[in-house]
CSV table of C-alpha atoms in Angstrom, one decimal:
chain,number,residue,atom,x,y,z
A,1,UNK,CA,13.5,-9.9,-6.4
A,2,UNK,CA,10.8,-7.3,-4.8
A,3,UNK,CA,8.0,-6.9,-7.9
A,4,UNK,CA,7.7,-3.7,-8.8
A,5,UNK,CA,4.9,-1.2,-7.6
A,6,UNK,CA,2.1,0.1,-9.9
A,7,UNK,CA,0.3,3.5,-9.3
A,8,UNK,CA,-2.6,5.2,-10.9
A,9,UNK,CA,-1.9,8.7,-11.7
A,10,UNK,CA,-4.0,10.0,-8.9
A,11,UNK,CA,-2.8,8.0,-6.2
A,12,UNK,CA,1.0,8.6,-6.7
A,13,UNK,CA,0.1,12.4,-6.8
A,14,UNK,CA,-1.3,12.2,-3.7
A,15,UNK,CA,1.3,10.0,-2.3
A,16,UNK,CA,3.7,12.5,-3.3
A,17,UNK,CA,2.1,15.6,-1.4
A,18,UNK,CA,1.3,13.4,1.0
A,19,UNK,CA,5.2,13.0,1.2
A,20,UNK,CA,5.8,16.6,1.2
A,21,UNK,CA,3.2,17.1,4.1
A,22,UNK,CA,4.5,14.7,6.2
A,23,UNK,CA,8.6,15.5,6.3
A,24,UNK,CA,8.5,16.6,9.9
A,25,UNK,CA,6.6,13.5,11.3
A,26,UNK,CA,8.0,11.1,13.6
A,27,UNK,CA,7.3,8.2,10.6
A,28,UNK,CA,10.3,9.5,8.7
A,29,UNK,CA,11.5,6.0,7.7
A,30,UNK,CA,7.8,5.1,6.4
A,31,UNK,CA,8.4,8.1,4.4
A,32,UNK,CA,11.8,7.6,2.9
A,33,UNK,CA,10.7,3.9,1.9
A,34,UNK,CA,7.3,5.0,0.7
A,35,UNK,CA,9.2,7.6,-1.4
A,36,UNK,CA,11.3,5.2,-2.3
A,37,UNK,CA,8.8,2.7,-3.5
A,38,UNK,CA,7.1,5.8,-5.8
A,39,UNK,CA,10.3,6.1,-7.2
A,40,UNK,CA,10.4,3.0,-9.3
A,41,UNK,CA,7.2,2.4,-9.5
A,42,UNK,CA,5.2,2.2,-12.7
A,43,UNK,CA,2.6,5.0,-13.2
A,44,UNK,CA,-0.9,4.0,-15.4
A,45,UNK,CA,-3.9,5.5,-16.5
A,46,UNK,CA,-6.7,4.8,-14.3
A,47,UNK,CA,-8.7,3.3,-16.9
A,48,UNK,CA,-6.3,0.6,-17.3
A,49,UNK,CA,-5.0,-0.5,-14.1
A,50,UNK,CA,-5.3,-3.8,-13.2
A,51,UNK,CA,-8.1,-4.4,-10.2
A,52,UNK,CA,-6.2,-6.9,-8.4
A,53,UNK,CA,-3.6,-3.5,-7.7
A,54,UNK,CA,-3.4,-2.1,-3.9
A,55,UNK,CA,-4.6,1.6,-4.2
A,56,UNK,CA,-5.9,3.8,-1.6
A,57,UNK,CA,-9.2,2.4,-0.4
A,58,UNK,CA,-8.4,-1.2,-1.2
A,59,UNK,CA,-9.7,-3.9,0.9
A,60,UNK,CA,-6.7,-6.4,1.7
A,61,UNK,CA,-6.1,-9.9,2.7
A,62,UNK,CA,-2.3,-10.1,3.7
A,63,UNK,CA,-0.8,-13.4,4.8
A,64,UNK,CA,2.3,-13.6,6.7
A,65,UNK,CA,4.0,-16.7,5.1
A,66,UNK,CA,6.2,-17.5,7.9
A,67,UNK,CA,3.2,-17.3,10.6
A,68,UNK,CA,0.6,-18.5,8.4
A,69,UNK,CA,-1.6,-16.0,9.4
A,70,UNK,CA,-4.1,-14.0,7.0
A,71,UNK,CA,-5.5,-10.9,8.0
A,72,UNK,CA,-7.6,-8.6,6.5
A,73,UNK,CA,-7.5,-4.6,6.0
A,74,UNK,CA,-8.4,-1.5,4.3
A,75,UNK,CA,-5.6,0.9,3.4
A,76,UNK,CA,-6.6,4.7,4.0
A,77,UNK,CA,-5.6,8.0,4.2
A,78,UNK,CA,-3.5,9.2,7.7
A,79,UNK,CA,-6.9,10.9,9.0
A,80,UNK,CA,-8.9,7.5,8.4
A,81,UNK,CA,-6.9,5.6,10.0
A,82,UNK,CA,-8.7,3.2,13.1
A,83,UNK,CA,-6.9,0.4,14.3
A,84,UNK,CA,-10.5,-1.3,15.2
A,85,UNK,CA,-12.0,-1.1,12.1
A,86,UNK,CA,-8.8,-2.0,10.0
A,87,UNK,CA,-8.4,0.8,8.4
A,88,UNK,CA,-4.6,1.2,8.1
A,89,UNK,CA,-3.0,4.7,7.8
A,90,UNK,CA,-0.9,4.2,3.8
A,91,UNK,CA,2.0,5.8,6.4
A,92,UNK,CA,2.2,2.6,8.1
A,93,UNK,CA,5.3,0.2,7.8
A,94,UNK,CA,2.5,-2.4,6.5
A,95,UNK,CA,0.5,-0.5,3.9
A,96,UNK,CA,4.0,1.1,2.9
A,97,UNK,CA,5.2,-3.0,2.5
A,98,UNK,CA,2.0,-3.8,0.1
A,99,UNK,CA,0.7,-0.7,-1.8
A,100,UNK,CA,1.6,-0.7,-5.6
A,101,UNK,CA,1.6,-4.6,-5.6
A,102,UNK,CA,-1.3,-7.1,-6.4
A,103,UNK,CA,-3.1,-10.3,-6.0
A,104,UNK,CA,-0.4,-13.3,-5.4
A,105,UNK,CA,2.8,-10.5,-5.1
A,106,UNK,CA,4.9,-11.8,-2.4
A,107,UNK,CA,7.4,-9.0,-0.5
A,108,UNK,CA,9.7,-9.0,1.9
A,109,UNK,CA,9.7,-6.0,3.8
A,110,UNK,CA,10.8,-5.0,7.5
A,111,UNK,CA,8.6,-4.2,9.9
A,112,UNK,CA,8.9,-3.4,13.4
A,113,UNK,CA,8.6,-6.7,14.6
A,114,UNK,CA,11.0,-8.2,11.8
A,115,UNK,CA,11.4,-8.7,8.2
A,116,UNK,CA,8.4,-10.6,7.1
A,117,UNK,CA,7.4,-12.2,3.7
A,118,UNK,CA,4.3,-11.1,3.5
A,119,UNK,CA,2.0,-12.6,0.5
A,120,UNK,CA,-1.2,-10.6,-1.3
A,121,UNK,CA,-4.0,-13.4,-0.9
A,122,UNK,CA,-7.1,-11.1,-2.1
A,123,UNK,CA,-7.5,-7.3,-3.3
A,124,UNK,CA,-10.9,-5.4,-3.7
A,125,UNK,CA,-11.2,-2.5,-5.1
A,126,UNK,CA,-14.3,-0.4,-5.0
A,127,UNK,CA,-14.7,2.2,-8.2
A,128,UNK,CA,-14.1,5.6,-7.0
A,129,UNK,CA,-16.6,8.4,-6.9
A,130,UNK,CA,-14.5,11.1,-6.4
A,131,UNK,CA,-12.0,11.1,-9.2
């Protein structure tokens, strides 16, 4: 069974509106699963969620079990987003698959290429200055 997610207050607020913002765009399905996941996910206090937790801003390193490949990214906002430096818009199928989840989570999740297992080797999170 999927774990599930766990948000920090501030996150899943802006995951919401981010939601709202984005009904008319052509990642609809991102959306409905991201909503989804927000859904049943469980909401903390910053103060006291775990570090090893996928936020906005984390640094990544994602292993696809099947391929034993490990790869390594940053999930951001839609207007951070660049391919070349990793940065991974949270509307994307893959940041939709991890965010919420921590350090040794395993999910299944479908992606365009597939459904892939995909396994949570490392999470860094870097304290925020803005909240």
């Amino acid at each position: 069974m999927k774990p599930i997610p766990t948000f920090c207050k501030t996150d899943y607020q802006l995951l919401r509106e981010l939601i709202l913002k984005s009904k008319n765009e052509t990642n609809a399905k991102e959306i409905g699963q991201l909503s989804q996941e927000l859904d049943r996910a469980i909401i903390s206090k910053e103060s006291v969620l775990d570090n090893s937790i996928i936020r906005i801003n984390s640094h990544v390193t994602i292993e696809d079990v099947k391929a034993n490949k490990q790869m390594k990214i940053q999930i951001v906002l839609p207007s951070l987003a660049n391919v070349t430096e990793r940065k991974i818009s949270i509307l994307a199928p893959l940041s939709v698959a991890i965010i919420g989840f921590k350090e040794n989570d395993q999910v299944d999740w479908e992606l365009p290429a597939g459904i892939k297992t995909l396994k949570i080797i490392e999470v860094e999170n870097t304290p925020s200055h803005d909240s």
